[in-house]
Amino acid sequence: MGRPDLVADAHLAEYDDHLQHMIKRNYQDWGDMFSGRAWRVVRFGEPQNAAKLQEMSWAEPSSGQILIRVRTAGAGFPDLMMTGGRFPLLGAPPFGLGEEAAGEVVAVPPDSRFSVGDQVMGITGFLEGWGGYADYAYVREHSAILIPEGMTDEQAGGFPIGFRTAYAGLVERAPVQAGQTLLILGAAGSSGATALQLGKALGAMVIAVAGSREKAEFCARFGADHVLNHRTDDLTARIAEITGGRGVDLIYDPVGGDTATTVVKSLARNGRIAVVGLASGAPVALNPMDMMLRNYSAVGVLAIPHADPEAEAAVWSRLADLVEKGAITTPVGQVYGFDEVPRMIAEQSAPRPGKSVVRVLDSSS
């Protein structure tokens, strides 16, 4: 039989090793540092070459941020611009990908209104290089809300950017009034489909413009009053027919290019075009003389948070209220696996109808 003191020392050493392992694991998962995977742009180019999956660490969030364990993240055309070096708000690589995400709060600063364990969705710290296609993500505190009851993970992950941009365009920058006519380009896309729903919720008559029968049917399902196919319809003639020759009050344009230039001809006097993006590859071409003679205006739309946190919180509160009333919902399209991010980005040049979403955390985990 061994000496009792040596046996005790052996048990103590074994316990100490176990304790150190537990401390290390808890430190990584729940302490000052969180470790995991993240898709990042390491060089500009085609998505398969530009985006790489890397091991990363996330420190405790600073004031104005919360840290979440990501379950889903919304995708869109800006991802393709980022990998190609054409996104104007980001500099040179490396930086993270994914503008929006949903998941469980795992860390908060002392002054946060959120708590560990809260289920939230919001806009990530992508402008600071931290994206949502990752195991963990920093989320702007004042651009985040609790996930409304009944919303799926996919709906939550794809909600923030599209609806915050639509709100900026249709409420803040170019307010649409009940009874006015709103024409939406790219209406089956991740940006257009949210504007379609918000426009209807605000009482506008919505003319949706899309590029295929499948996309036209998608727009009709989400409430468009009229749907036009820019590949087969004479847009000018059809808009005149729908509006009795008056024209439209507001164009919501995330597309640009020739289609946008064409529909500008159908703006009513004192009408407006909200310039939201350039999915076609080029912004809408505007003629200042034409703007003057027909008395219409153009406004740029970028969903920058309000400087006043309470004002920004009120925006998100109103959007959440519309969700709970069933007036708006994330138009989820294709859902990709976490390992499919490069392929997902490449397909944003010609996406299927609806909002593309990346599932980061498997639902069985």
mmCIF file of C-alpha atoms in Angstrom:
data_model
loop_
_atom_site.group_PDB
_atom_site.id
_atom_site.type_symbol
_atom_site.label_atom_id
_atom_site.label_comp_id
_atom_site.label_asym_id
_atom_site.label_seq_id
_atom_site.Cartn_x
_atom_site.Cartn_y
_atom_site.Cartn_z
ATOM 1 C CA MET A 1 0.000 0.000 0.000
ATOM 2 C CA GLY A 2 1.383 3.421 -0.932
ATOM 3 C CA ARG A 3 2.231 6.124 1.521
ATOM 4 C CA PRO A 4 -0.873 8.200 2.409
ATOM 5 C CA ASP A 5 0.967 11.486 2.040
ATOM 6 C CA LEU A 6 2.083 10.642 -1.516
ATOM 7 C CA VAL A 7 -1.441 9.512 -2.480
ATOM 8 C CA ALA A 8 -2.848 12.772 -1.090
ATOM 9 C CA ASP A 9 -0.250 14.778 -3.007
ATOM 10 C CA ALA A 10 -1.174 12.960 -6.226
ATOM 11 C CA HIS A 11 -4.885 13.676 -5.737
ATOM 12 C CA LEU A 12 -4.094 17.309 -4.958
ATOM 13 C CA ALA A 13 -1.998 17.641 -8.118
ATOM 14 C CA GLU A 14 -4.767 16.038 -10.197
ATOM 15 C CA TYR A 15 -7.346 18.400 -8.669
ATOM 16 C CA ASP A 16 -5.082 21.380 -9.305
ATOM 17 C CA ASP A 17 -4.690 20.427 -12.975
ATOM 18 C CA HIS A 18 -8.480 20.087 -13.306
ATOM 19 C CA LEU A 19 -9.030 23.430 -11.582
ATOM 20 C CA GLN A 20 -6.539 25.202 -13.837
ATOM 21 C CA HIS A 21 -8.218 23.680 -16.895
ATOM 22 C CA MET A 22 -11.623 24.914 -15.733
ATOM 23 C CA ILE A 23 -10.293 28.381 -14.997
ATOM 24 C CA LYS A 24 -8.695 28.565 -18.432
ATOM 25 C CA ARG A 25 -11.884 27.378 -20.150
ATOM 26 C CA ASN A 26 -14.101 29.774 -18.233
ATOM 27 C CA TYR A 27 -11.682 32.628 -18.885
ATOM 28 C CA GLN A 28 -11.889 31.997 -22.606
ATOM 29 C CA ASP A 29 -15.658 31.506 -22.728
ATOM 30 C CA TRP A 30 -16.969 33.898 -20.119
ATOM 31 C CA GLY A 31 -14.174 36.050 -18.780
ATOM 32 C CA ASP A 32 -11.991 38.817 -20.145
ATOM 33 C CA MET A 33 -11.422 37.172 -23.503
ATOM 34 C CA PHE A 34 -13.612 35.205 -25.899
ATOM 35 C CA SER A 35 -12.102 33.044 -28.622
ATOM 36 C CA GLY A 36 -13.580 31.752 -31.851
ATOM 37 C CA ARG A 37 -13.718 31.972 -35.627
ATOM 38 C CA ALA A 38 -14.367 34.962 -37.862
ATOM 39 C CA TRP A 39 -14.593 35.543 -41.611
ATOM 40 C CA ARG A 40 -12.333 38.459 -42.506
ATOM 41 C CA VAL A 41 -11.206 40.228 -45.658
ATOM 42 C CA VAL A 42 -7.446 39.666 -45.871
ATOM 43 C CA ARG A 43 -6.995 41.076 -49.389
ATOM 44 C CA PHE A 44 -9.221 42.663 -52.019
ATOM 45 C CA GLY A 45 -10.416 40.441 -54.838
ATOM 46 C CA GLU A 46 -12.923 37.697 -55.603
ATOM 47 C CA PRO A 47 -14.734 36.543 -52.443
ATOM 48 C CA GLN A 48 -13.157 33.075 -52.512
ATOM 49 C CA ASN A 49 -9.711 34.672 -52.343
ATOM 50 C CA ALA A 50 -10.513 37.765 -50.313
ATOM 51 C CA ALA A 51 -12.425 36.212 -47.370
ATOM 52 C CA LYS A 52 -10.608 33.882 -45.001
ATOM 53 C CA LEU A 53 -11.750 32.144 -41.829
ATOM 54 C CA GLN A 54 -9.425 33.052 -38.963
ATOM 55 C CA GLU A 55 -9.132 32.371 -35.252
ATOM 56 C CA MET A 56 -9.831 35.540 -33.281
ATOM 57 C CA SER A 57 -10.192 36.816 -29.726
ATOM 58 C CA TRP A 58 -12.711 39.351 -28.438
ATOM 59 C CA ALA A 59 -12.002 41.422 -25.339
ATOM 60 C CA GLU A 60 -14.694 42.719 -23.006
ATOM 61 C CA PRO A 61 -16.858 45.301 -24.809
ATOM 62 C CA SER A 62 -16.262 48.968 -24.177
ATOM 63 C CA SER A 63 -18.959 51.529 -23.435
ATOM 64 C CA GLY A 64 -21.467 51.758 -26.270
ATOM 65 C CA GLN A 65 -21.002 48.120 -27.279
ATOM 66 C CA ILE A 66 -22.257 44.710 -26.232
ATOM 67 C CA LEU A 67 -20.740 41.352 -27.145
ATOM 68 C CA ILE A 68 -22.968 38.568 -28.429
ATOM 69 C CA ARG A 69 -22.561 34.895 -29.249
ATOM 70 C CA VAL A 70 -23.775 34.986 -32.842
ATOM 71 C CA ARG A 71 -26.465 32.618 -34.053
ATOM 72 C CA THR A 72 -27.307 34.293 -37.375
ATOM 73 C CA ALA A 73 -26.050 37.227 -39.415
ATOM 74 C CA GLY A 74 -27.669 39.119 -42.286
ATOM 75 C CA ALA A 75 -25.966 39.380 -45.669
ATOM 76 C CA GLY A 76 -26.203 41.665 -48.666
ATOM 77 C CA PHE A 77 -24.591 43.428 -51.590
ATOM 78 C CA PRO A 78 -22.254 45.511 -49.360
ATOM 79 C CA ASP A 79 -20.353 42.273 -48.582
ATOM 80 C CA LEU A 80 -19.421 42.030 -52.257
ATOM 81 C CA MET A 81 -18.357 45.671 -52.251
ATOM 82 C CA MET A 82 -16.196 45.070 -49.177
ATOM 83 C CA THR A 83 -14.343 42.072 -50.603
ATOM 84 C CA GLY A 84 -13.843 43.930 -53.880
ATOM 85 C CA GLY A 85 -12.452 47.064 -52.238
ATOM 86 C CA ARG A 86 -15.407 49.220 -53.325
ATOM 87 C CA PHE A 87 -17.042 49.940 -49.964
ATOM 88 C CA PRO A 88 -16.414 53.637 -49.259
ATOM 89 C CA LEU A 89 -16.520 53.496 -45.456
ATOM 90 C CA LEU A 90 -13.753 50.926 -44.950
ATOM 91 C CA GLY A 91 -10.044 51.154 -45.622
ATOM 92 C CA ALA A 92 -7.498 48.484 -46.407
ATOM 93 C CA PRO A 93 -7.718 44.898 -45.092
ATOM 94 C CA PRO A 94 -7.794 43.115 -42.770
ATOM 95 C CA PHE A 95 -11.312 43.695 -41.430
ATOM 96 C CA GLY A 96 -14.340 41.651 -40.468
ATOM 97 C CA LEU A 97 -17.426 40.958 -42.564
ATOM 98 C CA GLY A 98 -21.096 41.110 -41.589
ATOM 99 C CA GLU A 99 -23.009 44.301 -40.830
ATOM 100 C CA GLU A 100 -25.758 42.811 -38.645
ATOM 101 C CA ALA A 101 -26.213 39.869 -36.314
ATOM 102 C CA ALA A 102 -28.457 38.238 -33.760
ATOM 103 C CA GLY A 103 -27.650 36.113 -30.750
ATOM 104 C CA GLU A 104 -27.170 35.962 -26.998
ATOM 105 C CA VAL A 105 -25.424 38.667 -25.004
ATOM 106 C CA VAL A 106 -22.306 37.250 -23.319
ATOM 107 C CA ALA A 107 -20.657 40.442 -22.046
ATOM 108 C CA VAL A 108 -21.664 44.046 -21.387
ATOM 109 C CA PRO A 109 -19.913 47.163 -20.081
ATOM 110 C CA PRO A 110 -20.944 48.451 -16.632
ATOM 111 C CA ASP A 111 -23.230 51.168 -18.033
ATOM 112 C CA SER A 112 -25.161 48.910 -20.441
ATOM 113 C CA ARG A 113 -28.952 48.693 -20.564
ATOM 114 C CA PHE A 114 -28.594 45.044 -21.625
ATOM 115 C CA SER A 115 -27.725 42.026 -19.479
ATOM 116 C CA VAL A 116 -25.812 38.823 -20.099
ATOM 117 C CA GLY A 117 -28.297 36.287 -21.411
ATOM 118 C CA ASP A 118 -30.455 38.781 -23.326
ATOM 119 C CA GLN A 119 -31.413 37.734 -26.859
ATOM 120 C CA VAL A 120 -30.723 40.669 -29.175
ATOM 121 C CA MET A 121 -30.355 41.731 -32.795
ATOM 122 C CA GLY A 122 -28.478 44.751 -34.007
ATOM 123 C CA ILE A 123 -25.832 46.402 -36.155
ATOM 124 C CA THR A 124 -22.292 45.156 -35.613
ATOM 125 C CA GLY A 125 -19.061 47.076 -35.158
ATOM 126 C CA PHE A 126 -18.171 46.415 -38.820
ATOM 127 C CA LEU A 127 -17.011 49.987 -39.351
ATOM 128 C CA GLU A 128 -14.374 49.374 -36.682
ATOM 129 C CA GLY A 129 -13.295 46.111 -38.351
ATOM 130 C CA TRP A 130 -15.448 43.679 -36.344
ATOM 131 C CA GLY A 131 -18.136 41.857 -38.312
ATOM 132 C CA GLY A 132 -21.007 39.472 -37.714
ATOM 133 C CA TYR A 133 -19.831 36.409 -39.656
ATOM 134 C CA ALA A 134 -18.106 35.188 -36.550
ATOM 135 C CA ASP A 135 -18.653 33.185 -33.389
ATOM 136 C CA TYR A 136 -18.820 36.444 -31.447
ATOM 137 C CA ALA A 137 -19.640 39.986 -32.532
ATOM 138 C CA TYR A 138 -19.592 43.452 -31.049
ATOM 139 C CA VAL A 139 -22.965 45.124 -31.522
ATOM 140 C CA ARG A 140 -23.643 48.859 -31.186
ATOM 141 C CA GLU A 141 -25.713 49.187 -28.026
ATOM 142 C CA HIS A 142 -27.940 51.954 -29.353
ATOM 143 C CA SER A 143 -28.511 50.094 -32.631
ATOM 144 C CA ALA A 144 -29.731 46.940 -30.921
ATOM 145 C CA ILE A 145 -33.017 45.687 -29.495
ATOM 146 C CA LEU A 146 -34.331 42.594 -27.794
ATOM 147 C CA ILE A 147 -35.542 40.061 -30.339
ATOM 148 C CA PRO A 148 -39.351 40.307 -30.475
ATOM 149 C CA GLU A 149 -41.270 37.258 -29.351
ATOM 150 C CA GLY A 150 -41.987 34.816 -32.154
ATOM 151 C CA MET A 151 -39.192 36.030 -34.448
ATOM 152 C CA THR A 152 -36.966 33.259 -35.786
ATOM 153 C CA ASP A 153 -33.178 33.412 -35.641
ATOM 154 C CA GLU A 154 -33.042 33.925 -39.406
ATOM 155 C CA GLN A 155 -35.538 36.779 -39.256
ATOM 156 C CA ALA A 156 -33.634 38.393 -36.381
ATOM 157 C CA GLY A 157 -30.234 38.142 -38.057
ATOM 158 C CA GLY A 158 -31.511 39.737 -41.258
ATOM 159 C CA PHE A 159 -33.647 42.475 -39.740
ATOM 160 C CA PRO A 160 -31.467 45.424 -38.605
ATOM 161 C CA ILE A 161 -29.718 46.874 -41.666
ATOM 162 C CA GLY A 162 -32.587 46.655 -44.146
ATOM 163 C CA PHE A 163 -35.259 48.090 -41.881
ATOM 164 C CA ARG A 164 -33.019 50.748 -40.316
ATOM 165 C CA THR A 165 -32.074 51.887 -43.832
ATOM 166 C CA ALA A 166 -35.705 51.859 -44.956
ATOM 167 C CA TYR A 167 -36.612 53.933 -41.892
ATOM 168 C CA ALA A 168 -33.842 56.405 -42.677
ATOM 169 C CA GLY A 169 -35.113 56.733 -46.233
ATOM 170 C CA LEU A 170 -38.891 56.748 -45.767
ATOM 171 C CA VAL A 171 -39.182 58.497 -42.401
ATOM 172 C CA GLU A 172 -36.081 60.598 -41.767
ATOM 173 C CA ARG A 173 -34.620 61.658 -45.122
ATOM 174 C CA ALA A 174 -37.524 61.571 -47.610
ATOM 175 C CA PRO A 175 -40.673 61.119 -45.531
ATOM 176 C CA VAL A 176 -43.470 59.383 -47.390
ATOM 177 C CA GLN A 177 -47.016 60.318 -46.457
ATOM 178 C CA ALA A 178 -50.097 58.116 -46.338
ATOM 179 C CA GLY A 179 -51.763 58.112 -49.746
ATOM 180 C CA GLN A 180 -48.611 59.037 -51.670
ATOM 181 C CA THR A 181 -47.192 56.821 -54.416
ATOM 182 C CA LEU A 182 -43.877 55.130 -53.610
ATOM 183 C CA LEU A 183 -41.879 53.363 -56.324
ATOM 184 C CA ILE A 184 -39.217 50.911 -55.134
ATOM 185 C CA LEU A 185 -36.401 49.626 -57.316
ATOM 186 C CA GLY A 186 -34.883 46.235 -56.543
ATOM 187 C CA ALA A 187 -38.044 45.573 -54.556
ATOM 188 C CA ALA A 188 -37.332 41.858 -54.149
ATOM 189 C CA GLY A 189 -33.864 42.499 -52.749
ATOM 190 C CA SER A 190 -32.766 42.736 -49.135
ATOM 191 C CA SER A 191 -33.058 46.541 -49.127
ATOM 192 C CA GLY A 192 -36.053 46.979 -51.417
ATOM 193 C CA ALA A 193 -38.224 44.348 -49.734
ATOM 194 C CA THR A 194 -37.916 46.071 -46.371
ATOM 195 C CA ALA A 195 -38.811 49.446 -47.900
ATOM 196 C CA LEU A 196 -41.799 47.806 -49.573
ATOM 197 C CA GLN A 197 -43.180 46.656 -46.221
ATOM 198 C CA LEU A 198 -42.368 49.849 -44.339
ATOM 199 C CA GLY A 199 -43.912 51.932 -47.115
ATOM 200 C CA LYS A 200 -47.126 49.934 -46.872
ATOM 201 C CA ALA A 201 -47.081 50.278 -43.077
ATOM 202 C CA LEU A 202 -46.815 54.061 -43.528
ATOM 203 C CA GLY A 203 -49.856 54.088 -45.806
ATOM 204 C CA ALA A 204 -48.248 54.576 -49.207
ATOM 205 C CA MET A 205 -49.351 52.988 -52.461
ATOM 206 C CA VAL A 206 -46.353 50.902 -53.485
ATOM 207 C CA ILE A 207 -45.182 50.178 -57.021
ATOM 208 C CA ALA A 208 -42.524 47.471 -56.861
ATOM 209 C CA VAL A 209 -39.979 47.069 -59.666
ATOM 210 C CA ALA A 210 -38.189 43.732 -60.031
ATOM 211 C CA GLY A 211 -36.408 41.758 -62.743
ATOM 212 C CA SER A 212 -38.094 38.359 -63.012
ATOM 213 C CA ARG A 213 -41.437 36.611 -62.605
ATOM 214 C CA GLU A 214 -40.178 34.920 -59.431
ATOM 215 C CA LYS A 215 -39.188 38.261 -57.944
ATOM 216 C CA ALA A 216 -42.438 39.892 -59.040
ATOM 217 C CA GLU A 217 -44.425 37.164 -57.275
ATOM 218 C CA PHE A 218 -42.259 37.675 -54.191
ATOM 219 C CA CYS A 219 -43.093 41.405 -54.142
ATOM 220 C CA ALA A 220 -46.803 40.691 -54.488
ATOM 221 C CA ARG A 221 -46.663 38.315 -51.497
ATOM 222 C CA PHE A 222 -45.125 41.078 -49.397
ATOM 223 C CA GLY A 223 -47.896 43.536 -50.194
ATOM 224 C CA ALA A 224 -46.961 45.528 -53.310
ATOM 225 C CA ASP A 225 -49.988 47.210 -54.878
ATOM 226 C CA HIS A 226 -48.466 46.995 -58.358
ATOM 227 C CA VAL A 227 -45.449 45.052 -59.631
ATOM 228 C CA LEU A 228 -43.458 45.927 -62.761
ATOM 229 C CA ASN A 229 -40.780 43.860 -64.488
ATOM 230 C CA HIS A 230 -38.051 46.194 -65.711
ATOM 231 C CA ARG A 231 -36.907 43.597 -68.238
ATOM 232 C CA THR A 232 -40.258 43.217 -70.005
ATOM 233 C CA ASP A 233 -42.441 46.224 -69.110
ATOM 234 C CA ASP A 234 -42.340 49.732 -70.566
ATOM 235 C CA LEU A 235 -41.779 51.360 -67.185
ATOM 236 C CA THR A 236 -42.681 54.889 -68.257
ATOM 237 C CA ALA A 237 -45.952 53.810 -69.859
ATOM 238 C CA ARG A 238 -46.954 51.490 -67.024
ATOM 239 C CA ILE A 239 -46.241 54.096 -64.324
ATOM 240 C CA ALA A 240 -48.281 56.674 -66.230
ATOM 241 C CA GLU A 241 -51.128 54.171 -66.478
ATOM 242 C CA ILE A 242 -51.040 53.339 -62.762
ATOM 243 C CA THR A 243 -50.821 56.967 -61.608
ATOM 244 C CA GLY A 244 -53.196 58.473 -64.155
ATOM 245 C CA GLY A 245 -50.321 60.363 -65.746
ATOM 246 C CA ARG A 246 -49.393 62.152 -62.506
ATOM 247 C CA GLY A 247 -46.213 60.227 -61.718
ATOM 248 C CA VAL A 248 -44.803 58.977 -58.424
ATOM 249 C CA ASP A 249 -44.116 61.002 -55.305
ATOM 250 C CA LEU A 250 -41.021 59.129 -54.170
ATOM 251 C CA ILE A 251 -38.524 56.693 -55.673
ATOM 252 C CA TYR A 252 -36.578 54.457 -53.275
ATOM 253 C CA ASP A 253 -33.434 53.539 -55.195
ATOM 254 C CA PRO A 254 -30.936 50.960 -53.939
ATOM 255 C CA VAL A 255 -30.087 49.984 -57.535
ATOM 256 C CA GLY A 256 -29.015 52.999 -59.610
ATOM 257 C CA GLY A 257 -27.941 52.585 -63.226
ATOM 258 C CA ASP A 258 -30.152 52.730 -66.295
ATOM 259 C CA THR A 259 -33.321 51.534 -64.572
ATOM 260 C CA ALA A 260 -33.125 54.338 -62.036
ATOM 261 C CA THR A 261 -32.460 56.878 -64.783
ATOM 262 C CA THR A 262 -35.560 55.641 -66.609
ATOM 263 C CA VAL A 263 -37.957 55.860 -63.649
ATOM 264 C CA VAL A 264 -36.773 59.357 -62.725
ATOM 265 C CA LYS A 265 -38.691 60.463 -65.829
ATOM 266 C CA SER A 266 -41.847 59.378 -63.986
ATOM 267 C CA LEU A 267 -41.343 61.530 -60.885
ATOM 268 C CA ALA A 268 -44.265 63.839 -60.169
ATOM 269 C CA ARG A 269 -43.676 67.560 -59.805
ATOM 270 C CA ASN A 270 -42.162 68.183 -56.340
ATOM 271 C CA GLY A 271 -41.261 64.499 -56.212
ATOM 272 C CA ARG A 272 -38.120 63.036 -54.672
ATOM 273 C CA ILE A 273 -35.673 60.219 -55.277
ATOM 274 C CA ALA A 274 -33.989 58.633 -52.267
ATOM 275 C CA VAL A 275 -30.526 57.465 -53.345
ATOM 276 C CA VAL A 276 -29.857 54.390 -51.208
ATOM 277 C CA GLY A 277 -27.321 52.337 -53.154
ATOM 278 C CA LEU A 278 -25.882 51.210 -56.468
ATOM 279 C CA ALA A 279 -26.460 47.476 -56.793
ATOM 280 C CA SER A 280 -26.270 47.899 -60.575
ATOM 281 C CA GLY A 281 -22.673 49.058 -60.216
ATOM 282 C CA ALA A 282 -23.352 52.742 -60.914
ATOM 283 C CA PRO A 283 -25.412 55.425 -59.158
ATOM 284 C CA VAL A 284 -28.427 57.008 -60.797
ATOM 285 C CA ALA A 285 -27.516 59.679 -63.361
ATOM 286 C CA LEU A 286 -29.242 62.945 -62.438
ATOM 287 C CA ASN A 287 -29.561 66.020 -64.651
ATOM 288 C CA PRO A 288 -29.551 69.255 -62.607
ATOM 289 C CA MET A 289 -31.385 71.154 -65.363
ATOM 290 C CA ASP A 290 -34.116 68.515 -65.443
ATOM 291 C CA MET A 291 -34.360 68.650 -61.644
ATOM 292 C CA MET A 292 -34.820 72.406 -61.785
ATOM 293 C CA LEU A 293 -37.386 72.463 -64.602
ATOM 294 C CA ARG A 294 -39.488 69.657 -63.119
ATOM 295 C CA ASN A 295 -38.947 70.776 -59.529
ATOM 296 C CA TYR A 296 -37.892 67.429 -58.058
ATOM 297 C CA SER A 297 -35.102 66.670 -55.598
ATOM 298 C CA ALA A 298 -32.676 63.923 -54.655
ATOM 299 C CA VAL A 299 -31.606 62.965 -51.149
ATOM 300 C CA GLY A 300 -28.859 60.615 -50.054
ATOM 301 C CA VAL A 301 -29.704 57.922 -47.514
ATOM 302 C CA LEU A 302 -27.172 56.430 -45.100
ATOM 303 C CA ALA A 303 -28.492 54.885 -41.908
ATOM 304 C CA ILE A 304 -26.109 56.573 -39.488
ATOM 305 C CA PRO A 305 -27.320 56.343 -35.860
ATOM 306 C CA HIS A 306 -28.627 59.493 -34.201
ATOM 307 C CA ALA A 307 -26.116 61.293 -32.009
ATOM 308 C CA ASP A 308 -28.759 61.288 -29.286
ATOM 309 C CA PRO A 309 -29.005 57.703 -27.950
ATOM 310 C CA GLU A 310 -32.609 58.238 -26.865
ATOM 311 C CA ALA A 311 -33.611 59.329 -30.369
ATOM 312 C CA GLU A 312 -31.940 56.264 -31.872
ATOM 313 C CA ALA A 313 -33.574 53.994 -29.302
ATOM 314 C CA ALA A 314 -36.950 55.469 -30.280
ATOM 315 C CA VAL A 315 -36.354 54.427 -33.916
ATOM 316 C CA TRP A 316 -35.699 50.836 -32.921
ATOM 317 C CA SER A 317 -38.646 50.863 -30.550
ATOM 318 C CA ARG A 318 -40.944 51.947 -33.378
ATOM 319 C CA LEU A 319 -39.587 49.232 -35.665
ATOM 320 C CA ALA A 320 -40.055 46.616 -32.945
ATOM 321 C CA ASP A 321 -43.621 47.801 -32.448
ATOM 322 C CA LEU A 322 -44.326 47.342 -36.164
ATOM 323 C CA VAL A 323 -42.913 43.808 -35.945
ATOM 324 C CA GLU A 324 -45.123 42.958 -32.983
ATOM 325 C CA LYS A 325 -48.158 44.301 -34.855
ATOM 326 C CA GLY A 326 -47.328 42.099 -37.845
ATOM 327 C CA ALA A 327 -46.852 45.095 -40.156
ATOM 328 C CA ILE A 328 -43.264 44.214 -41.101
ATOM 329 C CA THR A 329 -41.194 41.037 -41.100
ATOM 330 C CA THR A 330 -37.770 40.073 -42.385
ATOM 331 C CA PRO A 331 -38.195 38.809 -45.966
ATOM 332 C CA VAL A 332 -35.866 35.825 -45.468
ATOM 333 C CA GLY A 333 -34.566 34.356 -48.706
ATOM 334 C CA GLN A 334 -31.658 31.932 -48.911
ATOM 335 C CA VAL A 335 -29.996 30.717 -45.709
ATOM 336 C CA TYR A 336 -26.309 29.771 -45.907
ATOM 337 C CA GLY A 337 -24.102 27.733 -43.615
ATOM 338 C CA PHE A 338 -21.164 29.341 -41.845
ATOM 339 C CA ASP A 339 -18.694 27.583 -44.135
ATOM 340 C CA GLU A 340 -20.464 28.978 -47.208
ATOM 341 C CA VAL A 341 -19.719 32.661 -46.603
ATOM 342 C CA PRO A 342 -17.398 33.142 -49.632
ATOM 343 C CA ARG A 343 -19.994 31.537 -51.938
ATOM 344 C CA MET A 344 -22.756 33.601 -50.356
ATOM 345 C CA ILE A 345 -20.840 36.817 -51.019
ATOM 346 C CA ALA A 346 -20.180 35.874 -54.631
ATOM 347 C CA GLU A 347 -23.899 35.232 -55.164
ATOM 348 C CA GLN A 348 -24.877 38.699 -53.929
ATOM 349 C CA SER A 349 -24.243 40.036 -57.427
ATOM 350 C CA ALA A 350 -27.445 38.257 -58.512
ATOM 351 C CA PRO A 351 -29.193 37.047 -55.350
ATOM 352 C CA ARG A 352 -32.427 35.156 -55.152
ATOM 353 C CA PRO A 353 -35.459 37.057 -53.811
ATOM 354 C CA GLY A 354 -35.375 38.129 -50.185
ATOM 355 C CA LYS A 355 -32.774 38.597 -47.508
ATOM 356 C CA SER A 356 -29.767 36.285 -47.486
ATOM 357 C CA VAL A 357 -28.851 35.087 -44.001
ATOM 358 C CA VAL A 358 -25.853 33.183 -42.624
ATOM 359 C CA ARG A 359 -26.438 30.674 -39.841
ATOM 360 C CA VAL A 360 -23.343 30.859 -37.636
ATOM 361 C CA LEU A 361 -24.374 28.633 -34.740
ATOM 362 C CA ASP A 362 -26.076 25.397 -35.682
ATOM 363 C CA SER A 363 -29.592 25.169 -34.235
ATOM 364 C CA SER A 364 -28.690 21.883 -32.544
ATOM 365 C CA SER A 365 -25.739 23.428 -30.668
#
